[in-house]
XYZ file of C-alpha atoms in Angstrom:
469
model
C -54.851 -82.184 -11.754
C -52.933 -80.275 -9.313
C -49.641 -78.118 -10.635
C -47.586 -77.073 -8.129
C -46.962 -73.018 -7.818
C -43.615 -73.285 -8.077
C -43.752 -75.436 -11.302
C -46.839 -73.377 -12.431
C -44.608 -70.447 -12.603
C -41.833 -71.754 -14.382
C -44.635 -72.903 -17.216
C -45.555 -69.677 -17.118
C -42.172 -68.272 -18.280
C -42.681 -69.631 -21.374
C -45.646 -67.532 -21.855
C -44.612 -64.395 -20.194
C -41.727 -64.431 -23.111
C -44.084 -65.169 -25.681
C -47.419 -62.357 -24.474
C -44.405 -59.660 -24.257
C -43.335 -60.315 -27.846
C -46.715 -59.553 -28.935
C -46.804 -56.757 -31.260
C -49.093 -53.629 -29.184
C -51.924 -53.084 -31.531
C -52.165 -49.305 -30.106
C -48.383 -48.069 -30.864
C -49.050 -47.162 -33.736
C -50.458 -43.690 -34.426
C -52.658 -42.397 -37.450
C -51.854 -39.630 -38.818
C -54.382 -37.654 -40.807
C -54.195 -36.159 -44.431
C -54.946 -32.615 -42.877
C -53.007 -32.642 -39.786
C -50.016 -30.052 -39.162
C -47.069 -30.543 -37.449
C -47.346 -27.479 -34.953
C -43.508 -26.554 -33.570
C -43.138 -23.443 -31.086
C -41.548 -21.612 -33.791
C -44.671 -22.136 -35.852
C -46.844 -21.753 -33.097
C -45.464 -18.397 -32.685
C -45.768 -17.266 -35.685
C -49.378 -18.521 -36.422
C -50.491 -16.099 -32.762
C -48.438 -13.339 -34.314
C -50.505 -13.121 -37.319
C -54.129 -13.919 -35.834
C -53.898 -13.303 -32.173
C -57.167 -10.873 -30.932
C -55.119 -9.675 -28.019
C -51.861 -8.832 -30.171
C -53.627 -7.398 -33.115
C -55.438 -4.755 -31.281
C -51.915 -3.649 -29.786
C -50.211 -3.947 -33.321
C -53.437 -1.199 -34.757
C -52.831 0.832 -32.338
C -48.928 1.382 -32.906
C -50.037 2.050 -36.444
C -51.427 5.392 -35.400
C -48.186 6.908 -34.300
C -47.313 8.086 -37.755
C -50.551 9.411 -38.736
C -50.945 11.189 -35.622
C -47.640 12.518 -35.776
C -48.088 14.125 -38.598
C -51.464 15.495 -37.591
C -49.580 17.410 -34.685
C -46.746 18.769 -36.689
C -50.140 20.213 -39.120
C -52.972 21.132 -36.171
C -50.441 21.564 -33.436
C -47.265 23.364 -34.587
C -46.765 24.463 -38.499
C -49.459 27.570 -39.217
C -52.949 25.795 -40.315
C -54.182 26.688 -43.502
C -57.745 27.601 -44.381
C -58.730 28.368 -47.902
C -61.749 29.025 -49.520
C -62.337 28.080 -52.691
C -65.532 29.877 -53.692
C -67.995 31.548 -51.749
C -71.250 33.374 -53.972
C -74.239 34.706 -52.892
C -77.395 36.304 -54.798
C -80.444 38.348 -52.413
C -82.811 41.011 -52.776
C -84.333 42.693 -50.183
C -87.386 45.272 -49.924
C -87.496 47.988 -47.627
C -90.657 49.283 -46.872
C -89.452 52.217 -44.597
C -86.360 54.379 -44.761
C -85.494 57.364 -42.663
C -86.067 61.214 -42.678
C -82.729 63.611 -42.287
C -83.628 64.040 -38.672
C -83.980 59.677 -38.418
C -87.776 59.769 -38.118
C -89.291 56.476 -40.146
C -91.199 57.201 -43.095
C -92.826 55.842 -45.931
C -89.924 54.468 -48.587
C -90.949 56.424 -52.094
C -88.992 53.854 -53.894
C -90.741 50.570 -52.498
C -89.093 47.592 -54.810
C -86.531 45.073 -54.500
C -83.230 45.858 -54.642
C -81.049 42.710 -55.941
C -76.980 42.045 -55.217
C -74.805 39.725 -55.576
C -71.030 38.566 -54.517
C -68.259 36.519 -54.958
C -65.274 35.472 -52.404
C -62.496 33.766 -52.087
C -60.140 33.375 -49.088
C -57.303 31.518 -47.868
C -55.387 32.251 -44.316
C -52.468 31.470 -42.063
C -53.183 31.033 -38.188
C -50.448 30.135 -35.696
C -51.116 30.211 -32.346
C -47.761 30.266 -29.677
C -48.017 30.027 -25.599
C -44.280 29.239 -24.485
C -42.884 26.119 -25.174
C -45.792 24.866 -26.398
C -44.706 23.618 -29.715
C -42.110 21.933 -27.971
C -44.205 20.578 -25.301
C -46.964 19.512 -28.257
C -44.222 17.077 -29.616
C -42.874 15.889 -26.827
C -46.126 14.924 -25.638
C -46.587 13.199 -29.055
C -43.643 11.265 -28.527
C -44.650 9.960 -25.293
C -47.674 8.437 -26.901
C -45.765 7.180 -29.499
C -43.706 5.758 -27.224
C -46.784 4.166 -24.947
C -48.323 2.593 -27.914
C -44.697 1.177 -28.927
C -43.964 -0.416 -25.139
C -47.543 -1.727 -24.813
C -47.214 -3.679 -28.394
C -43.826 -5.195 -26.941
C -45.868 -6.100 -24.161
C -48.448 -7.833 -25.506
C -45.878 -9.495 -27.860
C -44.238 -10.655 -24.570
C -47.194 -11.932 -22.978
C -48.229 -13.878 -26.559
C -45.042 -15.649 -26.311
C -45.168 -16.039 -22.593
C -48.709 -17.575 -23.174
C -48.238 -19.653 -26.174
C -44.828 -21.501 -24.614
C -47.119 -21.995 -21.518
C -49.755 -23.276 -23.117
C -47.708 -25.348 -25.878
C -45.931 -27.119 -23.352
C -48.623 -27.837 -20.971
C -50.120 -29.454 -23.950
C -47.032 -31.617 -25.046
C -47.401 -32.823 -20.719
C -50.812 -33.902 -21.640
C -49.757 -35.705 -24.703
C -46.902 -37.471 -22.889
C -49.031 -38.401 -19.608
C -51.480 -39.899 -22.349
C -48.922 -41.996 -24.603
C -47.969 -43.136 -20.845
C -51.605 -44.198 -19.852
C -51.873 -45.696 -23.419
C -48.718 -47.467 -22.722
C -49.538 -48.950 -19.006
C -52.650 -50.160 -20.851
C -50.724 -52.710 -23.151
C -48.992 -53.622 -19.821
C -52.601 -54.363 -18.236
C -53.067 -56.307 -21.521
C -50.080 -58.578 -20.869
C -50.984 -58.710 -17.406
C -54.556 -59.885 -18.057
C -53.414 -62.453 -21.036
C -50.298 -64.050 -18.282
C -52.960 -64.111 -15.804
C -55.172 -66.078 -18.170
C -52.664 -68.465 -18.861
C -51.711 -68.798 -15.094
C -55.240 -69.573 -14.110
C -55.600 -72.141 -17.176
C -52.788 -73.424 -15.219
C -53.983 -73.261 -11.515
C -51.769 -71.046 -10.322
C -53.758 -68.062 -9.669
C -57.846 -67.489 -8.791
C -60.658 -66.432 -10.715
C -60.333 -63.439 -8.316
C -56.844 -62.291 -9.902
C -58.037 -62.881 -12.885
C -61.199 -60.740 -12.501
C -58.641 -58.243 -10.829
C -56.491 -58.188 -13.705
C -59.902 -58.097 -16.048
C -60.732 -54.694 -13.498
C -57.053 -53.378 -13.938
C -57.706 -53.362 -18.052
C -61.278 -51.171 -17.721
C -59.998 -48.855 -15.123
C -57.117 -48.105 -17.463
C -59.480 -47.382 -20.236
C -60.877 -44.521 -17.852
C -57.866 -42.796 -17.169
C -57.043 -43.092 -20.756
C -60.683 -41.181 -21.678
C -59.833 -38.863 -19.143
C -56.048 -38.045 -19.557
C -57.605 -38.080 -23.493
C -59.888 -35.390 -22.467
C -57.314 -33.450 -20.680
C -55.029 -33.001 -23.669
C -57.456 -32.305 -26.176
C -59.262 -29.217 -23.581
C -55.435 -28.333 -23.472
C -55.212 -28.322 -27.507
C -58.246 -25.814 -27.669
C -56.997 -23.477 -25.173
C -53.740 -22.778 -27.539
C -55.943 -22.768 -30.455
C -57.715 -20.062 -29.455
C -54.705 -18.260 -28.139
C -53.362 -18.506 -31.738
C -56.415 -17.203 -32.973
C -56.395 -18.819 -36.563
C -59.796 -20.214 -37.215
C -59.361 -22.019 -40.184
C -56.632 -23.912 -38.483
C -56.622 -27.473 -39.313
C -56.232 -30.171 -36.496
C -52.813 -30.088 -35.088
C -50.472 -32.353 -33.753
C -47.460 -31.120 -31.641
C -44.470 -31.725 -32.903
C -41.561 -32.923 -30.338
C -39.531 -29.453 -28.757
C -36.275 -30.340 -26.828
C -37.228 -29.256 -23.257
C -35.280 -26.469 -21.783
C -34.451 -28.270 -18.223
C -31.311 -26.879 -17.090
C -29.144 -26.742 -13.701
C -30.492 -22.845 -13.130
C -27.508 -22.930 -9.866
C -25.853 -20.779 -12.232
C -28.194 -17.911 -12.664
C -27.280 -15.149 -10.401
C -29.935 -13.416 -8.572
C -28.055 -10.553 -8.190
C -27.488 -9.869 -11.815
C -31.125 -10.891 -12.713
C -32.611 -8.224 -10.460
C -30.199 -5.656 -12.149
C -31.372 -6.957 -15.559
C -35.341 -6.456 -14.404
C -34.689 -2.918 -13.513
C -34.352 -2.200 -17.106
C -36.097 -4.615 -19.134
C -39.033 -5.482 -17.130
C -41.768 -4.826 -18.803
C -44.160 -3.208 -15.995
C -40.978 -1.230 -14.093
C -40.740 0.197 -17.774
C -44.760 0.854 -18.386
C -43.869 2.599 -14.606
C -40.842 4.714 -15.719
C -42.868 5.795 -18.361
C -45.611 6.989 -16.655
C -43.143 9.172 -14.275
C -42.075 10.851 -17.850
C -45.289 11.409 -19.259
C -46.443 12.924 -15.832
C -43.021 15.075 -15.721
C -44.143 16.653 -18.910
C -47.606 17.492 -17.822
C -46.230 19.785 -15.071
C -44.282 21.445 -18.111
C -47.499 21.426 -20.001
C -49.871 22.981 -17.158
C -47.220 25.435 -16.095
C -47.266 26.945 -19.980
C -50.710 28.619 -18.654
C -48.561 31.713 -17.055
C -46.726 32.270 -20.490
C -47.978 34.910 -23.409
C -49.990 33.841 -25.953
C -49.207 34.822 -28.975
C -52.153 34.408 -32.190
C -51.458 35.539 -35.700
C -53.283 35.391 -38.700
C -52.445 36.495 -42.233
C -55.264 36.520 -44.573
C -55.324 36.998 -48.367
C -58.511 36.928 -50.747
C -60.765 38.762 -53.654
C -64.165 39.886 -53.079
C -66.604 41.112 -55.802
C -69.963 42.679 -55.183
C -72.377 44.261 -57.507
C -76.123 45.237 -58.095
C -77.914 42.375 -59.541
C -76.548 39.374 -60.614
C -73.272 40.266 -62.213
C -71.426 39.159 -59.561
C -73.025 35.748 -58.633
C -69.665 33.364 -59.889
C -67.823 36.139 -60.899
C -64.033 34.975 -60.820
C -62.681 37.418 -63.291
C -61.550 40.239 -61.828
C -57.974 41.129 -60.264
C -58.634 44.521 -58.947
C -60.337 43.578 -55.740
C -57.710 41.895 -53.627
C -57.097 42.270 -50.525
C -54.682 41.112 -47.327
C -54.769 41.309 -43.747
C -51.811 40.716 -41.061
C -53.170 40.386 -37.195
C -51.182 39.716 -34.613
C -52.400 39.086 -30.498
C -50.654 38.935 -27.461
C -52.258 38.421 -24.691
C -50.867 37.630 -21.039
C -52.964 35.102 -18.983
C -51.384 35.139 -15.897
C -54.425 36.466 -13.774
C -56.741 34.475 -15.917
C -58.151 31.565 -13.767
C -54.826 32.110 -11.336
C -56.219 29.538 -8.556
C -57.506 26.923 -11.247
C -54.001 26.946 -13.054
C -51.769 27.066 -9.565
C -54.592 23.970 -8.454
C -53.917 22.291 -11.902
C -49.645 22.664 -11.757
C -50.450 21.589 -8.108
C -52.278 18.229 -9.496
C -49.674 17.426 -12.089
C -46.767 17.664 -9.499
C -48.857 15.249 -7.226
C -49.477 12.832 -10.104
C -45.184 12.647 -10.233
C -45.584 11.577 -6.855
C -47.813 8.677 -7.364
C -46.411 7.897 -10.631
C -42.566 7.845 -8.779
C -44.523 5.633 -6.241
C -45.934 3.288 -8.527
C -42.397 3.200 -10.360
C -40.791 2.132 -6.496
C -43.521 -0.205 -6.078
C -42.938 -2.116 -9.388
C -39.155 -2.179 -8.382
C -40.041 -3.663 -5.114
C -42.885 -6.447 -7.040
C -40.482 -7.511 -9.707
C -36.893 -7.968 -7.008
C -40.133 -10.116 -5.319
C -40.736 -12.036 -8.539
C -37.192 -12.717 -9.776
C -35.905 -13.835 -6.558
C -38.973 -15.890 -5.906
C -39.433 -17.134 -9.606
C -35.870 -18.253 -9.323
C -36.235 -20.079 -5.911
C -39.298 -22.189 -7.661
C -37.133 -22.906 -10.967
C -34.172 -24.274 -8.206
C -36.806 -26.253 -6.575
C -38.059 -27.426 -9.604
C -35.201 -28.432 -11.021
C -34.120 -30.499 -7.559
C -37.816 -32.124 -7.875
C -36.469 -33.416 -11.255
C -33.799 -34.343 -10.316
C -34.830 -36.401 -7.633
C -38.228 -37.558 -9.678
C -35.759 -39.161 -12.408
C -33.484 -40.570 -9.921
C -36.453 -42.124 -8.430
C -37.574 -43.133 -11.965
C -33.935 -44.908 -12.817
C -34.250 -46.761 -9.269
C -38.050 -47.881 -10.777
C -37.141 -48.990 -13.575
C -34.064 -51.108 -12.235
C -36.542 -52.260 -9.409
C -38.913 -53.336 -12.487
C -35.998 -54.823 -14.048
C -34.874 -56.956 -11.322
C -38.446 -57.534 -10.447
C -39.166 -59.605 -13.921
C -35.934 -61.346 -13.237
C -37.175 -62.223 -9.852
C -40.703 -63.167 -11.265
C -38.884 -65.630 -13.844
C -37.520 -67.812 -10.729
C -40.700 -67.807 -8.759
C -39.436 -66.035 -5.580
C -41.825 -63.351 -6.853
C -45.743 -63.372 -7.381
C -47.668 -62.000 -10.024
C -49.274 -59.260 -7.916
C -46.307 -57.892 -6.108
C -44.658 -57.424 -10.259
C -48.016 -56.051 -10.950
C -47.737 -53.176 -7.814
C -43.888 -52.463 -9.003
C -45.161 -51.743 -12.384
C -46.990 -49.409 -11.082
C -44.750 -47.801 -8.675
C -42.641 -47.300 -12.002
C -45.305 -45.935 -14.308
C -45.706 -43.416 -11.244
C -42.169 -42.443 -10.947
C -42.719 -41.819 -14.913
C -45.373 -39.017 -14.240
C -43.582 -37.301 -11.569
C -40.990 -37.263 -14.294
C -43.232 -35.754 -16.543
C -44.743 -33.398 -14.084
C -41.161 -32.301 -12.892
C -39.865 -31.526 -16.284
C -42.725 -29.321 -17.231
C -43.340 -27.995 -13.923
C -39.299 -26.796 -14.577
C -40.804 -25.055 -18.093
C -44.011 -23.199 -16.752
C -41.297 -21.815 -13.493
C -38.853 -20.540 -16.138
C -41.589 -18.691 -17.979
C -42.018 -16.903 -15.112
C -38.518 -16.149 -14.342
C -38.544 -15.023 -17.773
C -41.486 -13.055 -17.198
C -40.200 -11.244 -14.100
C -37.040 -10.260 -15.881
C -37.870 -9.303 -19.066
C -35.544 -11.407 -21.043
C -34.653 -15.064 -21.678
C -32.177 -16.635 -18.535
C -31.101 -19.139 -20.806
C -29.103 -18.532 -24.329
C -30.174 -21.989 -25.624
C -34.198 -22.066 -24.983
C -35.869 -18.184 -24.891
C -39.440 -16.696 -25.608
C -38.171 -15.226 -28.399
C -38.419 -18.668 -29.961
C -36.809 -22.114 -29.969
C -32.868 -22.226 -29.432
């Protein structure tokens, strides 16, 4: 029996209506016993506590105290040295001896002749060239310092890192519930065309085509599946947590933004003081500034003194082996040194200032340079954020007209001035517009990172680094 196309379609409204209405078997995720709810916040915290990179940094700020206290006890308060007990018991023969006129001879009295002693000692030794005390802590400070800025560094480029990574995870998962969802559509597609060719109004080729459209969709699912779960494992090893369970990423408002009112001006200004390698730079000036001080401390007097204060006991046999008894054997000493080096090594210390004054110059070249790199970066960062923000703009604009084109599309394909395959194409053309939407939106993310990045500090009061809003 032959069915007219036109009629054919309208028959196939009926069905259209009723494959839609279908419940999609695949909308519904399972959610396992063991599986946390990761937020940024969280997934801050959790790299905080276990990240490699971080912890290293964190350790090493945790020497400033000890070593500061080392130098203010090796470096510029007297060190103390105190023996507690020093004994000794010998005996010694002498075989020879000496005439009046020092000729050897034969000793008359060849036996051993036994002693003993007992010591203890405790001094004071301070030793003074200029300034350097002064220059001993300052120097100490500067390392202090060093250790503190490269922790906030590392702390920076954690959270830079994680955010990245977080949210190019979440643009897997969304480009995957999107694949999942064009495959229901293929579904529906394949189950209309069914009906249509049980009704003669397509081929076996469409429906072999819509049969094709199913299996591909199933590979870009597997694929787009293996995407987001390679994604997954990179931030789980940037948190650095191995017992953590499986995670699922819980849903962060995205921090897309009209960025037309970020100044550039103002943001450069900002990155001269709180970018991070312009500040590693400035620091490096200082701590070369202070070697000059330090090398040119090798003209000054040195001054050594040592005050020492002990008992010593010594007696003919044994008597005084451990002897710690008696308190008419003490004894003191006061020394003092100065001693002028200025002629010592003259060429080696005037090459040596010489060196430190040329490392200032490097250093205050280094320090231009990083000015120079991050004015490049902010300005350039913030010409990609404004173009990524106009490519979402435009990418949902283009979206809203798909959708309305889908829309209209349906309605056309309910009359019959519309065939199956030209509804199936602007399905497509939709889904599409939904990825660049997707793409956009995150591509807007990883280009404020850097912005970020390049200044130093969150642009935006409502989404930062330093976590969430």
């Amino acid at each position: 029996m032959n069915i007219p196309l036109n009629v054919g379609r309208l028959v196939a409204v009926a069905a259209v209506g009723f494959v839609t209405a279908w419940p999609r078997s695949g909308s519904a995720q399972v959610v396992l016993a063991d599986t946390v709810d990761l937020s940024l916040e969280e997934a801050y915290r959790i790299a905080g506590l276990h990240n490699p990179a971080y912890r290293r940094a964190l350790n090493d700020v945790s020497l400033n105290s000890a070593q500061t206290r080392t130098t203010w006890l090796t470096r510029v308060l007297p060190r103390l040295s105190l023996d507690v007990l020093n004994t000794n018991y010998s005996g010694r023969l002498t075989a020879q001896a000496t005439d009046f006129f020092g000729n050897p001879i034969e000793n008359p009295e060849s036996n051993y002749v036994f002693s003993s002693y007992t010591s203890q000692n405790a001094s004071l030794t301070w030793n003074i060239q200029g300034a350097s005390l002064f220059h001993n802590l300052e120097r100490q400070r500067l390392t202090n310092a060093d250790r503190a800025l490269a922790g906030e560094g590392a702390l920076w480029g954690l959270r830079s890192n994680v955010r990245r990574q977080f949210f190019s995870a979440s643009r897997e998962a969304e480009l995957l519930r999107l694949e999942r969802d064009l495959l229901q559509e293929r579904r529906v597609d394949h189950d209309l065309a069914e009906r249509l060719f049980e009704l003669a109004a397509i081929t076996r080729v469409d429906l072999l085509n819509a049969e094709l459209e199913i299996e591909q969709q199933a590979l870009n699912i597997q694929s787009q599946d293996g995407r987001y779960q390679r994604s997954l494992l990179t931030l789980r090893t940037t948190l650095g947590e191995i017992g953590l369970p499986p995670i699922r990423l819980a849903g962060e408002p995205q921090p897309v933004f009209d960025p037309s009112g970020l100044d550039a001006e103002s943001l450069v200004r900002t990155a001269m003081d709180r970018n991070l390698d312009i500040r590693q730079a400035r620091a490096a000036v200082t701590s070369a500034s202070h070697a000059v001080s330090e090398s040119r401390a090798s003209w000054w007097p040195n001054l050594s003194a040592r005050f020492d204060v002990g008992r010593f006991t010594q007696t003919r046999g044994s008597k005084a082996l451990f002897d710690l008894t008696s308190d008419d054997d003490l004894q003191s000493q006061l020394s003092l040194q100065l001693s002028i080096p200025f002629f010592n090594n003259y060429f080696q210390n005037s090459y040596d200032i010489q060196a430190a004054k040329v490392q200032v110059d490097n250093r205050s070249e280094d320090l231009r340079n990083a000015r120079l790199f991050a004015e490049e970066q902010v300005r350039g960062n913030l010409m990609t954020l404004n173009n990524q923000y106009e490519t979402y703009r435009l990418a949902q604009r283009s979206h809203d007209i798909a959708q309305e084109a889908r829309r209209l599309a349906r309605e056309e394909y309910r009359l019959g001035t519309r065939t199956f395959t030209e509804l199936r194409d602007i399905i497509e053309q939709e889904r599409n517009a939904a990825r660049q939407v997707i793409e956009a939106q995150y591509g807007f993310v990883d280009a404020l990172v850097s912005v970020e990045e390049a200044v130093g500090t969150p642009v935006n009061p409502r989404f930062s680094m330093t976590g969430g809003r």
